[in-house]
CSV table of C-alpha atoms in Angstrom, one decimal:
chain,number,residue,atom,x,y,z
A,1102,GLY,CA,-6.4,-3.8,-2.4
A,1103,ASN,CA,-3.0,-3.9,-0.8
A,1104,SER,CA,-2.7,-3.1,2.9
A,1105,VAL,CA,-0.5,-3.4,5.9
A,1106,THR,CA,-1.6,-3.9,9.5
A,1107,GLN,CA,0.8,-3.3,12.4
A,1108,MET,CA,0.3,-3.8,16.1
A,1109,GLU,CA,-0.8,-0.6,17.8
A,1110,GLY,CA,1.6,1.1,20.1
A,1111,PRO,CA,3.1,2.5,22.0
A,1112,VAL,CA,5.4,-0.3,22.9
A,1113,THR,CA,7.3,0.5,26.1
A,1114,LEU,CA,10.3,-1.7,27.0
A,1115,SER,CA,13.2,-1.6,29.4
A,1116,GLU,CA,16.7,-1.5,27.9
A,1117,GLU,CA,18.0,-5.0,26.9
A,1118,ALA,CA,14.4,-6.4,26.6
A,1119,PHE,CA,13.4,-8.4,23.5
A,1120,LEU,CA,11.3,-6.6,20.9
A,1121,THR,CA,8.7,-7.9,18.6
A,1122,ILE,CA,6.5,-5.6,16.4
A,1123,ASN,CA,3.9,-7.6,14.5
A,1124,CYS,CA,3.1,-6.8,10.9
A,1125,THR,CA,0.8,-8.6,8.5
A,1126,TYR,CA,-0.1,-7.7,4.9
A,1127,THR,CA,-2.6,-8.2,2.2
A,1128,ALA,CA,-1.4,-8.0,-1.4
A,1129,THR,CA,-1.9,-9.3,-4.8
A,1130,GLY,CA,1.1,-10.9,-6.5
A,1131,TYR,CA,4.4,-11.1,-4.7
A,1132,PRO,CA,5.1,-7.9,-2.7
A,1133,SER,CA,8.5,-6.7,-1.4
A,1134,LEU,CA,8.4,-5.9,2.3
A,1135,PHE,CA,10.1,-3.2,4.2
A,1136,TRP,CA,10.6,-1.8,7.7
A,1137,TYR,CA,11.3,1.9,7.9
A,1138,VAL,CA,12.2,3.8,11.1
A,1139,GLN,CA,11.5,7.4,12.0
A,1140,TYR,CA,13.5,8.9,14.8
A,1141,PRO,CA,12.0,12.0,16.5
A,1142,GLY,CA,11.9,15.0,14.2
A,1143,GLU,CA,13.5,13.2,11.3
A,1144,GLY,CA,12.5,11.6,8.0
A,1145,LEU,CA,12.2,7.9,7.4
A,1146,GLN,CA,15.1,5.6,7.0
A,1147,LEU,CA,15.0,2.1,5.5
A,1148,LEU,CA,15.8,-0.3,8.3
A,1149,LEU,CA,15.6,-3.6,6.4
A,1150,LYS,CA,13.8,-5.3,3.5
A,1151,ALA,CA,12.9,-8.7,2.0
A,1152,THR,CA,11.9,-9.3,-1.6
A,1153,LYS,CA,10.7,-12.9,-1.6
A,1154,ALA,CA,9.3,-15.6,0.6
A,1155,ASP,CA,11.6,-16.9,3.4
A,1156,ASP,CA,14.0,-14.0,2.9
A,1157,LYS,CA,15.3,-12.6,6.1
A,1158,GLY,CA,16.2,-8.9,6.3
A,1159,SER,CA,18.6,-7.7,9.0
A,1160,ASN,CA,20.3,-4.5,10.0
A,1161,LYS,CA,21.5,-3.0,13.3
A,1162,GLY,CA,20.5,-6.1,15.3
A,1163,PHE,CA,16.9,-6.0,13.9
A,1164,GLU,CA,15.6,-8.9,11.9
A,1165,ALA,CA,12.4,-9.7,10.0
A,1166,THR,CA,11.5,-12.8,7.9
A,1167,TYR,CA,9.1,-12.8,5.0
A,1168,ARG,CA,6.5,-15.4,5.8
A,1169,LYS,CA,4.2,-16.0,2.8
A,1170,GLU,CA,2.1,-18.7,4.5
A,1171,THR,CA,1.1,-16.3,7.3
A,1172,THR,CA,1.5,-13.1,5.2
A,1173,SER,CA,3.6,-11.6,8.0
A,1174,PHE,CA,6.9,-9.7,8.4
A,1175,HIS,CA,7.4,-9.3,12.1
A,1176,LEU,CA,10.2,-7.1,13.3
A,1177,GLU,CA,12.4,-8.5,16.1
A,1178,LYS,CA,15.5,-7.4,18.1
A,1179,GLY,CA,17.1,-9.4,20.9
A,1180,SER,CA,18.2,-6.5,23.1
A,1181,VAL,CA,16.8,-3.0,22.6
A,1182,GLN,CA,18.6,0.2,23.5
A,1183,VAL,CA,17.3,3.6,24.5
A,1184,SER,CA,18.6,4.8,21.1
A,1185,ASP,CA,16.1,2.5,19.4
A,1186,SER,CA,13.2,4.7,20.6
A,1187,ALA,CA,11.4,5.7,17.4
A,1188,VAL,CA,8.4,5.0,15.2
A,1189,TYR,CA,8.6,1.9,13.1
A,1190,PHE,CA,6.7,1.5,9.9
A,1191,CYS,CA,6.0,-1.8,8.1
A,1192,ALA,CA,5.5,-1.3,4.3
A,1193,LEU,CA,5.1,-3.1,1.1
A,1194,VAL,CA,5.5,-2.6,-2.6
A,1195,SER,CA,3.4,-4.6,-5.0
A,1196,GLY,CA,2.8,-4.2,-8.7
A,1197,GLY,CA,4.2,-1.4,-10.8
A,1198,TYR,CA,5.3,2.1,-10.1
A,1199,ASN,CA,7.0,1.2,-6.8
A,1200,LYS,CA,4.2,2.6,-4.7
A,1201,LEU,CA,4.9,2.1,-1.0
A,1202,ILE,CA,1.9,1.2,1.2
A,1203,PHE,CA,2.6,1.8,4.8
A,1204,GLY,CA,1.2,0.5,8.0
A,1205,ALA,CA,0.0,2.9,10.7
A,1206,GLY,CA,3.4,2.9,12.5
A,1207,THR,CA,4.3,1.6,16.0
A,1208,ARG,CA,5.9,3.9,18.5
A,1209,LEU,CA,8.6,2.2,20.5
A,1210,ALA,CA,9.8,3.8,23.8
A,1211,VAL,CA,12.8,2.2,25.5
A,1212,HIS,CA,13.6,3.2,29.1
A,1213,PRO,CA,16.9,2.8,30.9
B,1474,ASP,CA,26.3,15.9,0.8
B,1475,THR,CA,22.6,15.7,1.7
B,1476,ALA,CA,20.9,13.0,-0.5
B,1477,VAL,CA,17.3,14.2,-0.5
B,1478,SER,CA,16.7,17.8,0.7
B,1479,GLN,CA,13.5,19.7,1.2
B,1480,THR,CA,12.8,23.4,1.8
B,1481,PRO,CA,11.4,24.8,3.9
B,1482,LYS,CA,11.6,22.6,6.9
B,1483,TYR,CA,8.8,24.5,8.6
B,1484,LEU,CA,6.0,26.4,7.0
B,1485,VAL,CA,3.3,28.3,8.9
B,1486,THR,CA,0.6,30.0,6.9
B,1487,GLN,CA,-3.0,31.1,6.9
B,1488,MET,CA,-6.0,29.5,5.4
B,1489,GLY,CA,-6.5,30.5,1.8
B,1490,ASN,CA,-2.9,31.2,1.0
B,1491,ASP,CA,-0.9,29.4,-1.8
B,1492,LYS,CA,2.5,27.9,-0.9
B,1493,SER,CA,5.2,25.7,-2.4
B,1494,ILE,CA,7.5,23.1,-1.0
B,1495,LYS,CA,10.7,22.2,-2.9
B,1496,CYS,CA,12.6,18.9,-3.1
B,1497,GLU,CA,15.9,18.1,-4.6
B,1498,GLN,CA,17.9,14.9,-4.7
B,1499,ASN,CA,21.5,14.4,-5.7
B,1500,LEU,CA,21.4,10.6,-5.8
B,1501,GLY,CA,21.0,10.4,-9.6
B,1502,HIS,CA,17.6,8.8,-9.2
B,1503,ASP,CA,15.0,9.1,-11.9
B,1504,THR,CA,11.8,8.7,-9.7
B,1505,MET,CA,10.6,11.0,-7.1
B,1506,TYR,CA,7.6,10.9,-4.7
B,1507,TRP,CA,5.5,13.1,-2.3
B,1508,TYR,CA,4.0,11.5,0.8
B,1509,LYS,CA,1.8,13.1,3.4
B,1510,GLN,CA,2.0,12.2,7.1
B,1511,ASP,CA,-0.9,13.2,9.2
B,1512,SER,CA,-1.0,14.0,12.9
B,1513,LYS,CA,-1.4,10.3,13.8
B,1514,LYS,CA,1.8,9.5,11.8
B,1515,PHE,CA,-0.1,7.8,9.0
B,1516,LEU,CA,1.8,8.0,5.8
B,1517,LYS,CA,0.2,8.0,2.4
B,1518,ILE,CA,1.6,8.5,-1.1
B,1519,MET,CA,0.3,11.5,-3.0
B,1520,PHE,CA,2.3,11.7,-6.3
B,1521,SER,CA,5.2,10.1,-8.1
B,1522,TYR,CA,7.2,11.2,-11.1
B,1523,ASN,CA,9.5,9.1,-13.3
B,1524,ASN,CA,11.7,11.0,-15.6
B,1525,LYS,CA,9.5,14.0,-15.2
B,1526,GLU,CA,6.4,12.1,-16.1
B,1527,LEU,CA,3.6,11.8,-13.6
B,1528,ILE,CA,3.0,8.1,-12.9
B,1529,ILE,CA,1.2,8.0,-9.6
B,1530,ASN,CA,-1.6,10.4,-8.8
B,1531,GLU,CA,-3.6,9.3,-5.8
B,1532,THR,CA,-6.9,10.7,-4.7
B,1533,VAL,CA,-5.7,14.2,-3.8
B,1534,PRO,CA,-7.6,17.5,-4.1
B,1535,ASN,CA,-6.7,19.3,-7.2
B,1536,ARG,CA,-5.5,22.2,-5.1
B,1537,PHE,CA,-2.3,20.1,-4.9
B,1538,SER,CA,-0.1,20.3,-8.0
B,1539,PRO,CA,3.3,18.7,-8.3
B,1540,LYS,CA,5.8,19.9,-10.8
B,1541,SER,CA,9.1,18.2,-11.9
B,1542,PRO,CA,11.3,20.6,-13.8
B,1543,ASP,CA,14.0,17.9,-14.1
B,1544,LYS,CA,14.8,14.5,-12.7
B,1545,ALA,CA,16.5,15.9,-9.6
B,1546,HIS,CA,13.7,18.2,-8.5
B,1547,LEU,CA,10.1,17.7,-7.5
B,1548,ASN,CA,8.0,20.6,-6.2
B,1549,LEU,CA,4.6,20.6,-4.6
B,1550,HIS,CA,2.4,23.6,-4.9
B,1551,ILE,CA,-0.7,23.9,-2.8
B,1552,ASN,CA,-3.5,26.4,-3.6
B,1553,SER,CA,-6.1,27.8,-1.2
B,1554,LEU,CA,-4.7,26.1,1.9
B,1555,GLU,CA,-7.1,24.5,4.3
B,1556,LEU,CA,-6.8,23.6,8.0
B,1557,GLY,CA,-6.8,19.9,7.0
B,1558,ASP,CA,-3.7,20.3,4.9
B,1559,SER,CA,-1.6,20.7,8.1
B,1560,ALA,CA,0.7,17.7,8.0
B,1561,VAL,CA,4.3,16.7,7.4
B,1562,TYR,CA,5.1,16.3,3.7
B,1563,PHE,CA,7.9,14.0,2.8
B,1564,CYS,CA,9.7,13.8,-0.5
B,1565,ALA,CA,11.5,10.6,-1.6
B,1566,SER,CA,13.4,9.3,-4.5
B,1567,SER,CA,14.4,6.0,-6.0
B,1568,SER,CA,16.0,4.5,-9.1
B,1569,SER,CA,14.0,2.5,-11.6
B,1570,ARG,CA,17.2,0.8,-12.9
B,1571,GLY,CA,18.7,-2.4,-11.7
B,1572,THR,CA,16.9,-4.7,-9.2
B,1573,ARG,CA,13.2,-5.1,-9.0
B,1574,THR,CA,12.9,-3.6,-5.6
B,1575,TYR,CA,13.6,0.1,-5.7
B,1576,GLU,CA,14.6,1.5,-2.3
B,1577,GLN,CA,13.1,4.9,-1.6
B,1578,TYR,CA,15.2,7.5,0.2
B,1579,PHE,CA,13.3,10.1,2.1
B,1580,GLY,CA,13.9,13.7,2.8
B,1581,PRO,CA,13.7,15.2,6.3
B,1582,GLY,CA,10.1,16.4,5.8
B,1583,THR,CA,8.4,19.8,5.7
B,1584,ARG,CA,6.0,20.5,8.6
B,1585,LEU,CA,3.1,22.6,7.2
B,1586,THR,CA,0.8,24.3,9.7
B,1587,VAL,CA,-2.2,26.1,8.4
B,1588,THR,CA,-3.9,28.5,10.9
């Protein structure tokens, strides 16, 4: 079946550090890939997405590239801020009915 | 101008009670979803409705019953609540028209605590 595996957290960084959160997936067909972010006490917000191989999704300084050969969609940001502290979820949709399959989430804590 | 709203935001109740959570979206979407987030933040889909028709029904106890009175509303009724039902429940919506990838927009969540 379809699944998403994310690196375990928490990830703790100092402000302006480089961020990578690893995400790999298993899916039949050609999934669409997403990163969602959940700030403390809030719902999920779509951060970025990619719908086909080699697509790069980007938003708010975050980037992720759809790598079919390694079945990966790693999230990166060159310089994190304290306001980026949140839980980040990698997810995919494959097949019909638009069913989102989420990874376990990775908590990011950024310190001044 | 809230896109996806849920009520209540917090719900504390005792085991054995019956409760409902309501969801409304004003985005003009035709598909709505319920997700459950457990204490470890793991998110899993429960149900989905498209144009008031149930299209996703995951392995969920039949104590949970979704109802969609119209395309803009999706409610979740839970009978005989158990301790294990304590979680945050998220509603989401999307459009099935247009591009293949249908972004889902999430509500703020309802934190259910069963004592």
